[in-house]
Short mmCIF file of C-alpha atoms in Angstrom, two decimals:
data_model
loop_
_atom_site.label_atom_id
_atom_site.label_comp_id
_atom_site.label_asym_id
_atom_site.label_seq_id
_atom_site.Cartn_x
_atom_site.Cartn_y
_atom_site.Cartn_z
CA ALA K 1 -5.40 1.25 -19.30
CA ASN K 2 -4.82 4.72 -20.81
CA ARG K 3 -3.11 7.79 -18.81
CA HIS K 4 -3.97 11.09 -19.34
CA THR K 5 -2.85 14.13 -17.91
CA LEU K 6 -4.64 16.76 -15.49
CA PRO K 7 -3.38 20.43 -14.71
CA SER K 8 -2.64 21.17 -11.08
CA THR K 9 -5.92 23.03 -10.95
CA GLY K 10 -7.58 20.08 -11.12
CA GLY K 11 -10.83 19.68 -13.51
CA VAL K 12 -13.44 17.42 -14.74
CA VAL K 13 -13.03 14.02 -16.22
CA LEU K 14 -16.27 12.22 -17.69
CA LEU K 15 -16.05 8.60 -17.24
CA ARG K 16 -18.30 5.94 -19.38
CA VAL K 17 -18.90 2.88 -18.31
CA ARG K 18 -20.38 -0.01 -20.84
CA THR K 19 -20.86 -3.99 -19.45
CA GLN K 20 -22.13 -6.82 -20.72
CA ASN K 21 -23.71 -10.30 -18.20
CA ALA K 22 -22.96 -8.23 -15.59
CA THR K 23 -25.05 -8.33 -11.64
CA GLN K 24 -22.66 -5.87 -10.02
CA CYS K 25 -20.45 -2.97 -10.40
CA ARG K 26 -18.57 -0.86 -8.48
CA LEU K 27 -16.68 2.20 -9.07
CA THR K 28 -13.44 2.56 -6.60
CA PHE K 29 -10.28 5.14 -6.74
CA GLU K 30 -7.00 5.96 -4.97
CA ASN K 31 -5.99 9.27 -3.49
CA PRO K 32 -9.59 10.46 -2.24
CA GLN K 33 -8.34 13.37 -0.71
CA HIS K 34 -8.06 14.74 -4.90
CA VAL K 35 -11.77 13.80 -5.53
CA GLY K 36 -13.93 16.33 -5.19
CA ALA K 37 -17.49 14.66 -5.88
CA ILE K 38 -18.62 11.82 -8.05
CA PHE K 39 -21.96 11.60 -10.06
CA ARG K 40 -23.52 9.51 -11.96
CA ARG K 41 -25.87 10.19 -14.34
CA SER K 42 -27.65 7.17 -15.09
CA ALA K 43 -30.22 4.06 -13.99
CA SER K 44 -28.09 1.46 -14.26
CA ILE K 45 -24.94 1.91 -12.21
CA CYS K 46 -23.25 -0.86 -14.67
CA ASN K 47 -24.20 1.33 -17.75
CA GLY K 48 -23.49 4.48 -18.14
CA SER K 49 -21.69 7.71 -17.10
CA TYR K 50 -19.91 9.08 -14.20
CA ARG K 51 -19.54 12.98 -14.02
CA ILE K 52 -15.74 13.05 -11.76
CA ILE K 53 -14.65 16.24 -10.35
CA VAL K 54 -11.01 16.74 -9.68
CA GLY K 55 -9.38 18.94 -6.79
CA GLN K 56 -6.66 20.91 -6.85
CA ASN K 57 -2.94 19.50 -6.50
CA THR K 58 -1.30 21.52 -3.76
CA ALA K 59 1.99 19.31 -3.59
CA SER K 60 4.41 20.29 -5.63
CA VAL K 61 4.83 16.51 -7.50
CA ALA K 62 2.47 14.95 -10.04
CA VAL K 63 -0.16 13.16 -8.14
CA PRO K 64 -1.80 9.75 -9.31
CA VAL K 65 -5.38 9.81 -9.34
CA VAL K 66 -6.38 5.89 -10.56
CA PHE K 67 -10.25 4.94 -10.85
CA ARG K 68 -10.69 1.21 -11.08
CA TYR K 69 -14.36 -0.36 -12.45
CA GLU K 70 -14.76 -3.97 -11.60
CA ALA K 71 -17.75 -5.83 -13.03
CA ARG K 72 -19.19 -9.22 -11.10
CA ALA K 73 -21.22 -11.85 -12.26
CA GLY K 74 -21.56 -15.28 -10.20
CA GLY K 75 -18.55 -15.88 -9.55
CA ARG K 76 -16.59 -14.41 -11.89
CA SER K 77 -15.28 -10.55 -12.25
CA VAL K 78 -13.82 -8.08 -14.51
CA SER K 79 -11.83 -5.00 -13.52
CA ARG K 80 -10.69 -1.78 -15.88
CA VAL K 81 -8.66 0.66 -14.78
CA LEU K 82 -8.16 4.68 -15.79
CA ASN K 83 -4.76 6.45 -15.02
CA LEU K 84 -4.50 10.03 -14.53
CA SER K 85 -1.69 12.83 -13.59
CA GLU K 86 -2.26 15.34 -12.14
CA ALA K 87 0.70 18.37 -12.54
CA PRO K 88 2.84 19.78 -9.84
CA HIS K 89 1.79 22.92 -7.87
CA VAL K 90 4.06 25.72 -9.61
CA PRO K 91 3.72 28.30 -6.83
CA THR K 92 3.79 31.98 -7.85
CA THR K 93 6.20 34.28 -6.28
CA SER K 94 5.32 38.26 -5.94
CA THR K 95 7.48 40.96 -4.61
CA THR K 96 6.70 44.40 -3.67
CA PRO K 97 8.21 47.70 -5.29
CA GLY K 98 11.95 48.25 -3.78
CA THR K 99 12.53 44.35 -3.73
CA SER K 100 15.24 42.42 -5.31
CA THR K 101 16.05 38.65 -5.64
CA SER K 102 19.66 37.27 -6.37
CA THR K 103 20.01 34.31 -9.09
CA THR K 104 23.65 34.58 -10.10
CA PRO K 105 25.06 30.86 -9.79
CA GLY K 106 26.16 29.78 -6.36
CA THR K 107 23.99 32.24 -4.45
CA SER K 108 20.54 31.58 -2.78
CA THR K 109 17.67 33.91 -3.87
CA SER K 110 16.39 36.34 -0.85
CA THR K 111 13.82 38.68 -0.76
CA THR K 112 13.25 41.87 1.73
CA PRO K 113 10.10 41.74 3.93
CA GLY K 114 6.85 42.12 2.67
CA THR K 115 6.96 39.71 0.01
CA SER K 116 5.61 36.46 -0.45
CA THR K 117 5.96 33.54 -2.01
CA SER K 118 3.29 30.95 -1.06
CA PRO K 119 -0.12 31.51 -2.68
CA PRO K 120 -3.19 32.62 -0.49
CA PRO K 121 -5.33 29.48 0.84
CA SER K 122 -7.36 28.50 -1.67
CA ALA K 123 -11.09 28.57 -1.59
CA PRO K 124 -13.44 25.27 -0.39
CA THR K 125 -15.51 23.16 -2.20
CA ALA K 126 -19.01 21.07 -0.87
CA SER K 127 -20.60 18.61 -2.65
CA LEU K 128 -23.81 16.71 -1.55
CA LEU K 129 -25.10 13.83 -3.27
CA ILE K 130 -28.52 11.52 -2.15
CA SER K 131 -29.23 7.77 -3.26
CA ALA K 132 -32.86 8.40 -3.30
CA ASN K 133 -34.88 11.56 -3.76
CA THR K 134 -38.18 9.93 -2.80
CA ILE K 135 -39.50 7.43 -0.52
CA PRO K 136 -42.51 5.30 -0.75
CA SER K 137 -45.07 5.79 2.12
CA GLY K 138 -44.15 2.54 3.45
CA GLY K 139 -40.89 4.10 4.10
CA GLY K 140 -36.93 3.44 3.40
CA SER K 141 -33.52 3.68 3.71
CA PHE K 142 -31.31 6.39 2.25
CA VAL K 143 -27.69 7.01 1.72
CA LEU K 144 -25.45 11.06 1.90
CA THR K 145 -22.67 10.95 0.85
CA TYR K 146 -20.71 14.76 1.10
CA ALA K 147 -17.60 15.69 0.29
CA ALA K 148 -15.01 18.37 0.61
CA THR K 149 -12.02 20.11 -0.63
CA ASN K 150 -9.55 22.34 1.12
CA ALA K 151 -11.82 22.45 4.06
CA SER K 152 -10.83 22.50 7.56
CA SER K 153 -14.21 21.41 8.78
CA CYS K 154 -17.58 20.41 7.70
CA THR K 155 -21.49 20.19 9.23
CA LEU K 156 -24.48 18.19 8.32
CA SER K 157 -27.93 19.82 9.27
CA SER K 158 -31.53 19.08 8.43
CA SER K 159 -34.37 21.17 8.02
CA PRO K 160 -36.24 20.22 9.75
CA ALA K 161 -34.99 18.19 12.05
CA LEU K 162 -34.43 14.88 11.35
CA TRP K 163 -32.10 13.81 14.41
CA THR K 164 -31.78 14.11 17.52
CA GLY K 165 -28.41 15.90 19.01
CA SER K 166 -26.95 18.87 17.21
CA ASP K 167 -28.07 20.46 14.58
CA PRO K 168 -26.12 21.02 12.16
CA ALA K 169 -23.78 18.30 12.92
CA SER K 170 -19.59 18.03 12.85
CA VAL K 171 -19.02 15.49 10.97
CA SER K 172 -16.00 13.94 8.71
CA CYS K 173 -15.46 16.34 5.52
CA ASP K 174 -15.19 13.17 3.26
CA GLY K 175 -17.65 10.30 4.36
CA THR K 176 -21.53 9.16 4.11
CA SER K 177 -24.38 8.98 6.22
CA ASN K 178 -27.18 6.59 6.51
CA GLY K 179 -30.89 7.46 7.45
CA THR K 180 -34.14 5.64 7.50
CA LEU K 181 -37.75 6.95 7.10
CA GLY K 182 -41.07 4.66 8.71
CA ALA K 183 -44.43 4.23 7.01
CA SER K 184 -45.63 7.41 6.48
CA THR K 185 -49.44 8.28 5.81
CA THR K 186 -48.73 12.13 5.61
CA GLY K 187 -45.45 12.46 4.24
CA GLY K 188 -43.03 14.80 4.50
CA SER K 189 -40.19 16.65 2.61
CA TRP K 190 -36.65 17.74 4.33
CA THR K 191 -33.94 19.62 3.29
CA PHE K 192 -29.82 18.58 3.81
CA THR K 193 -26.75 20.97 3.76
CA PHE K 194 -23.67 19.99 3.65
CA THR K 195 -21.52 23.38 4.55
CA ALA K 196 -17.88 23.27 4.54
CA SER K 197 -15.70 25.90 6.20
CA GLY K 198 -12.16 26.85 4.79
CA THR K 199 -9.31 27.89 7.05
CA ASN K 200 -9.06 31.56 4.55
CA GLY K 201 -12.40 31.95 6.93
CA GLN K 202 -15.06 31.36 3.50
CA THR K 203 -17.61 28.56 3.95
CA VAL K 204 -19.43 27.22 1.15
CA SER K 205 -22.72 24.64 1.11
CA ALA K 206 -24.08 21.75 -0.76
CA SER K 207 -28.07 20.94 -0.58
CA GLN K 208 -30.18 18.08 -1.63
CA THR K 209 -34.20 17.45 -0.41
CA LEU K 210 -35.73 14.25 0.47
CA SER K 211 -39.80 13.76 -0.28
CA GLU K 212 -41.68 11.01 1.35
CA GLN K 213 -44.91 10.34 0.01
CA GLY K 214 -48.32 9.91 2.22
CA SER K 215 -50.37 7.04 1.98
CA SER K 216 -53.43 9.30 0.83
CA ASP K 217 -56.40 8.29 -1.39
CA THR K 218 -54.77 9.82 -4.15
CA ILE K 219 -52.54 6.89 -5.21
CA THR K 220 -54.63 3.93 -5.96
CA PRO K 221 -53.45 0.45 -4.88
CA SER K 222 -53.72 -1.99 -6.90
CA PRO K 223 -52.57 -5.78 -6.37
CA ASN K 224 -50.26 -5.78 -9.36
CA TRP K 225 -49.22 -2.14 -11.04
CA ALA K 226 -47.17 0.45 -9.72
CA GLY K 227 -46.99 4.05 -12.56
CA TYR K 228 -48.52 6.38 -13.77
CA VAL K 229 -51.35 6.42 -16.04
CA VAL K 230 -52.61 8.98 -18.35
CA PRO K 231 -56.19 9.10 -19.15
CA SER K 232 -58.31 10.42 -21.75
CA THR K 233 -62.48 11.73 -21.47
CA THR K 234 -63.24 12.11 -25.23
CA GLN K 235 -60.18 11.40 -27.51
CA LEU K 236 -58.52 8.18 -28.23
CA ILE K 237 -55.19 7.52 -27.18
CA THR K 238 -53.00 6.25 -30.87
CA GLU K 239 -49.54 6.37 -29.36
CA ALA K 240 -48.01 6.18 -26.21
CA SER K 241 -44.21 5.50 -25.70
CA GLY K 242 -41.04 5.65 -22.81
CA GLU K 243 -37.36 3.98 -22.41
CA TRP K 244 -36.39 2.65 -18.84
CA THR K 245 -33.13 0.79 -17.94
CA VAL K 246 -33.86 -2.85 -17.42
CA PRO K 247 -33.53 -2.84 -13.93
CA VAL K 248 -30.43 -5.31 -11.91
CA LEU K 249 -33.06 -7.35 -10.39
CA ASN K 250 -31.82 -8.25 -5.80
CA CYS K 251 -32.47 -11.97 -6.54
CA ALA K 252 -30.06 -12.48 -3.38
CA VAL K 253 -33.01 -11.28 -1.37
CA THR K 254 -35.97 -12.38 -4.02
CA PRO K 255 -34.82 -15.70 -5.55
CA SER K 256 -37.67 -16.79 -6.09
CA ALA K 257 -39.63 -13.86 -8.64
CA SER K 258 -40.38 -11.85 -11.22
CA VAL K 259 -41.13 -8.37 -12.47
CA GLY K 260 -42.58 -7.11 -15.58
CA THR K 261 -41.29 -3.00 -17.40
CA TRP K 262 -43.93 -1.98 -19.75
CA VAL K 263 -45.40 0.64 -22.10
CA GLY K 264 -49.05 0.32 -23.38
CA ILE K 265 -52.57 1.58 -24.02
CA GLY K 266 -55.82 1.05 -23.19
CA GLY K 267 -55.74 -0.83 -19.86
CA VAL K 268 -57.57 1.26 -17.68
CA SER K 269 -61.94 1.75 -19.05
CA SER K 270 -62.84 5.51 -19.83
CA PRO K 271 -65.01 7.45 -17.51
CA THR K 272 -67.40 7.95 -20.37
CA GLY K 273 -67.59 4.29 -21.27
CA GLY K 274 -65.80 4.79 -24.77
CA SER K 275 -63.31 1.65 -23.95
CA SER K 276 -63.91 -1.88 -23.16
CA GLY K 277 -60.70 -1.70 -21.05
CA VAL K 278 -58.70 -3.88 -23.49
CA LEU K 279 -54.75 -3.50 -23.23
CA LEU K 280 -52.14 -2.94 -25.61
CA GLN K 281 -48.63 -3.30 -23.91
CA THR K 282 -44.93 -4.36 -25.13
CA GLY K 283 -42.36 -4.86 -21.86
CA VAL K 284 -39.41 -6.87 -20.29
CA GLY K 285 -40.57 -9.35 -18.24
CA SER K 286 -37.59 -10.26 -15.29
CA GLN K 287 -37.37 -13.34 -13.13
CA CYS K 288 -35.15 -14.27 -10.13
CA VAL K 289 -34.70 -18.17 -11.00
CA ALA K 290 -33.27 -20.26 -8.64
CA GLY K 291 -31.17 -16.56 -7.58
CA ALA K 292 -30.60 -15.71 -11.27
CA GLN K 293 -31.98 -13.09 -13.15
CA GLN K 294 -33.66 -14.20 -16.78
CA ASN K 295 -35.54 -11.54 -18.79
CA GLN K 296 -37.67 -12.06 -21.42
CA GLY K 297 -38.90 -9.19 -24.32
CA TRP K 298 -42.53 -9.48 -24.92
CA TRP K 299 -45.50 -7.95 -26.63
CA GLU K 300 -49.49 -9.42 -25.17
CA GLU K 301 -53.34 -8.12 -25.58
CA TYR K 302 -55.20 -8.72 -22.84
CA PRO K 303 -57.73 -9.51 -23.01
CA SER K 304 -57.68 -11.79 -26.17
CA SER K 305 -59.24 -14.72 -27.30
CA PRO K 306 -56.87 -16.96 -27.88
CA ASN K 307 -54.68 -15.14 -25.86
CA GLN K 308 -51.72 -13.34 -26.50
CA ALA K 309 -49.03 -13.06 -24.56
CA ILE K 310 -45.86 -13.32 -26.39
CA ASN K 311 -41.65 -13.58 -26.08
CA PHE K 312 -39.57 -12.76 -28.33
CA SER K 313 -37.35 -15.80 -29.42
CA SER K 314 -33.97 -14.29 -30.29
CA PHE K 315 -33.79 -11.47 -28.64
CA PRO K 316 -32.09 -11.09 -25.57
CA VAL K 317 -32.14 -8.71 -22.92
CA ALA K 318 -29.37 -8.08 -20.24
CA PRO K 319 -30.13 -6.12 -16.66
CA GLY K 320 -28.66 -2.09 -17.84
CA ASP K 321 -29.94 -2.15 -21.41
CA VAL K 322 -32.13 0.70 -22.23
CA MET K 323 -35.11 -0.39 -23.98
CA LYS K 324 -37.81 2.09 -25.30
CA GLY K 325 -41.56 0.64 -25.77
CA GLU K 326 -43.88 1.80 -28.10
CA VAL K 327 -47.23 1.19 -28.78
CA PHE K 328 -49.06 3.32 -31.43
CA GLN K 329 -51.43 3.17 -34.87
CA THR K 330 -49.65 3.06 -37.87
CA THR K 331 -51.67 5.17 -41.14
CA SER K 332 -52.87 1.91 -42.87
CA GLY K 333 -55.10 1.24 -39.44
CA ALA K 334 -53.04 -1.33 -37.95
CA TRP K 335 -51.78 -1.33 -34.59
CA GLU K 336 -47.89 -1.98 -34.24
CA THR K 337 -45.94 -2.33 -31.33
CA LEU K 338 -42.15 -1.89 -31.11
CA LEU K 339 -39.59 -2.71 -28.47
CA ASP K 340 -36.21 -1.52 -28.59
CA ASP K 341 -32.53 -2.39 -27.03
CA THR K 342 -31.29 0.43 -27.97
CA THR K 343 -27.95 -0.80 -25.97
CA THR K 344 -28.01 -4.18 -28.78
CA GLY K 345 -29.24 -2.28 -31.41
CA LEU K 346 -32.10 -5.02 -32.16
CA MET K 347 -36.27 -4.49 -32.00
CA GLY K 348 -39.01 -6.58 -31.53
CA VAL K 349 -42.21 -5.41 -33.31
CA MET K 350 -45.75 -6.83 -33.74
CA VAL K 351 -48.26 -5.18 -35.82
CA THR K 352 -52.54 -6.82 -35.94
CA GLY K 353 -53.48 -8.65 -38.56
CA GLN K 354 -49.73 -9.30 -40.13
CA GLY K 355 -47.46 -10.83 -37.35
CA TRP K 356 -44.44 -10.33 -34.94
CA GLY K 357 -40.81 -10.88 -34.77
CA ILE K 358 -37.18 -9.26 -34.13
CA GLY K 359 -35.28 -6.66 -36.58
CA PRO K 360 -32.72 -4.19 -36.48
CA ASP K 361 -33.36 -0.92 -34.75
CA SER K 362 -32.21 0.94 -37.70
CA GLY K 363 -34.35 -0.66 -40.22
CA SER K 364 -37.80 -0.66 -41.10
CA THR K 365 -38.19 -4.49 -41.82
CA TYR K 366 -38.28 -7.49 -39.58
CA SER K 367 -38.09 -11.46 -39.39
CA VAL K 368 -41.59 -12.60 -38.63
CA GLN K 369 -41.80 -15.74 -35.81
CA GLY K 370 -45.28 -15.36 -35.58
CA SER K 371 -48.70 -14.48 -37.17
CA THR K 372 -51.16 -12.03 -35.99
CA SER K 373 -53.63 -12.55 -38.97
CA GLY K 374 -56.98 -13.30 -36.77
CA LEU K 375 -55.94 -10.58 -33.90
CA SER K 376 -57.11 -6.64 -34.26
CA TYR K 377 -57.51 -3.45 -31.90
CA SER K 378 -60.16 -1.02 -31.23
CA GLY K 379 -57.73 1.41 -28.81
CA GLY K 380 -57.43 2.46 -25.64
CA TYR K 381 -58.33 5.81 -23.26
CA SER K 382 -55.46 5.62 -21.85
CA ALA K 383 -51.68 5.52 -21.53
CA GLU K 384 -49.45 3.48 -19.09
CA TRP K 385 -46.38 3.31 -17.63
CA ILE K 386 -46.25 0.68 -15.38
CA VAL K 387 -43.54 -1.96 -13.40
CA GLU K 388 -46.11 -4.79 -12.52
CA ASP K 389 -46.23 -8.20 -10.73
CA PRO K 390 -47.01 -10.59 -13.13
CA SER K 391 -49.61 -13.13 -13.04
CA ILE K 392 -47.57 -16.56 -14.66
CA SER K 393 -49.61 -19.48 -15.89
CA GLY K 394 -52.40 -18.21 -13.54
CA GLN K 395 -49.98 -18.43 -10.57
CA ARG K 396 -48.35 -15.12 -8.97
CA PRO K 397 -45.52 -15.37 -8.05
CA PRO K 398 -43.92 -13.22 -5.48
CA LEU K 399 -42.68 -9.48 -7.14
CA ALA K 400 -38.73 -9.28 -7.74
CA ASP K 401 -36.34 -6.49 -5.74
CA PHE K 402 -35.89 -4.46 -8.83
CA GLY K 403 -34.89 -1.74 -6.96
CA THR K 404 -35.79 1.70 -8.95
CA VAL K 405 -37.13 1.57 -12.20
CA THR K 406 -37.19 5.32 -13.69
CA PHE K 407 -39.31 6.15 -17.24
CA THR K 408 -38.18 8.87 -19.06
CA ASN K 409 -39.17 10.67 -22.52
CA LEU K 410 -42.83 9.68 -21.77
CA GLY K 411 -45.04 10.32 -25.09
CA THR K 412 -48.90 10.11 -26.25
CA SER K 413 -50.84 10.82 -28.97
CA LEU K 414 -53.03 13.18 -26.58
CA SER K 415 -52.78 17.21 -27.49
CA SER K 416 -52.28 18.63 -23.98
CA TRP K 417 -51.22 15.93 -21.09
CA SER K 418 -49.31 15.43 -18.07
CA LEU K 419 -48.54 12.98 -15.08
CA PRO K 420 -51.40 13.79 -13.05
CA ALA K 421 -50.12 12.80 -8.87
CA ASP K 422 -53.54 11.56 -8.38
CA GLU K 423 -53.33 9.14 -11.53
CA ALA K 424 -50.66 7.55 -9.62
CA TYR K 425 -50.30 3.28 -9.03
CA GLU K 426 -48.80 1.08 -6.22
CA ILE K 427 -48.95 -2.74 -5.17
CA VAL K 428 -50.46 -3.05 -2.24
CA GLN K 429 -50.86 -6.33 -1.01
CA ASN K 430 -52.02 -8.48 1.95
CA GLY K 431 -52.42 -4.82 3.56
CA ALA K 432 -48.92 -3.73 2.59
CA VAL K 433 -46.96 -1.73 -0.11
CA LEU K 434 -44.53 -3.82 -2.22
CA ALA K 435 -43.93 -0.92 -4.79
CA THR K 436 -44.84 2.71 -5.30
CA ALA K 437 -44.55 5.29 -8.34
CA GLY K 438 -41.78 8.89 -7.22
CA ALA K 439 -44.24 11.68 -7.44
CA PRO K 440 -43.79 13.29 -11.13
CA GLN K 441 -41.06 14.35 -13.03
CA ALA K 442 -40.46 16.88 -16.24
CA ASP K 443 -40.12 13.75 -17.93
CA GLY K 444 -41.30 10.62 -16.51
CA CYS K 445 -41.43 9.23 -12.86
CA SER K 446 -39.62 6.38 -11.26
CA VAL K 447 -41.18 3.61 -9.39
CA THR K 448 -39.48 1.72 -6.14
CA TYR K 449 -39.77 -1.47 -4.56
CA ALA K 450 -40.57 -0.85 -0.94
CA SER K 451 -41.02 -4.09 1.11
#
C-alpha cells in the first residue's frame, strides 16, 4: 500500500490495474462524498485504468480517501489498497478597508462588521456515466451512474421521456438508476441529463446518449457471425488487422458454451465473383467447460483440404488479455497470420508454405510447431472483425455470454474504406437475436451478447 497526498482542492487520480487469471474484479472506495466521478478507460474491468476525480475537501482536517481493488478467481481472492490523504481546507480571511485584527498574545482576534472569515460556497460539479451507449435490436438493460459535489439537490431527465412520472425526476446526488429496453424494429435514441444545483444558486449538468438499434434489413442475420465485414468489389485485400480484449465469459449463465473472436480476410465472396470466399483468419476461442473459462489462440484457413484449424501450443491466453490480430500478404507472396498477446508478449505466427508456431512479439523469429508446406492462399475481397458462435467437431455448442467485445485500431490494405452500417452482422438462431454489432465508431466497432 502506498500513501499519496492531494491538495485540499482535490485532483485527478489515474489508477492502473493489471491482473492474471481473474474472473471477477471490483473497485470500491471509502469517503464517497469526496469522489466526484470514476471513469473506466478500458474494455476489461480486470485490466486497464480508471480516471478518478477527487472533489474538494472543505473540512479543517486531512481526509483519507481509500481505494480497494479486489480480484477473484474461483474461491480465492486478492486485494490491493491505495491510500490517499487530502490536505485540510485552510479558510482565507478578507477584511474591508479600515478594519483591524488583534494578534497580541492572550487576546482574541476581532473584526469589525463587514469583514468575512468564511469562503463563498463552491460551485457544484456533476458527472453521469452509462454502462452501455448502444443496445441491440433485441433489447437489453443499462445502468446510469451519477454523482455530484457541492450540491443541495439533483435531478435526472430523459429526452424523449423513457419513464412515467416526473421528468426531470428528483434523484440522489450520488446513486444509480437501472433501465431496460424491449425489442425494437425501428430503434431509437434517448438523451439523459443529470443536473446538480448548488447552495449558491448555480446549476451544472452532464449528459449521456443511449441508442437502440432497429432490426432492419441493414443488419445481416447470420447463424454464427456478429460484427462487421468490409467488402471490396475490385481490389484484392492484402491486409486486415484489429485489436480487442479477451472477454470474461459469464459461465454461471452459460456453463457449457463457446465463442470465438477473430480477424480475417476472404470470408465473403466478392460481388463480382473475384473470390471463392476462402477465409484466412486468426483469433481466440473461449469456452465455458463445467462452468470454468478456457481460452486458445488459433489460426485457420476455411475451407481447406485437409482442413487447417490449428491451436497454438504453449500459448497461454487469459480473460482481459489485449490481443492484436493481423492477416496479410508478405513481400515474398506468402500469406501470414499474426496473433499478438500484447499482455504476455507472446505471438502466434503462421506462414503459408512454411510453418506455424510461437515467439516473442519483440522479435522476428518463432519456434516452429508445425508445417504448412502444402498450404496456399489466393487472397480475398472482404475483411472481417467477427465474434462467432463456432462449430466444434461438427457440432455448434450454445453461444457463451461474452458481454461486449470491442474491436479497435482496425486496418486494411484498401486505400479508402469505412465500416458501412449495412455491412453489420448479427447472430440469429431460431428467430432469436443472440449477438449483434453496435453502430460503427470512429476507430472500431463493438459486438454485444443479447440473449
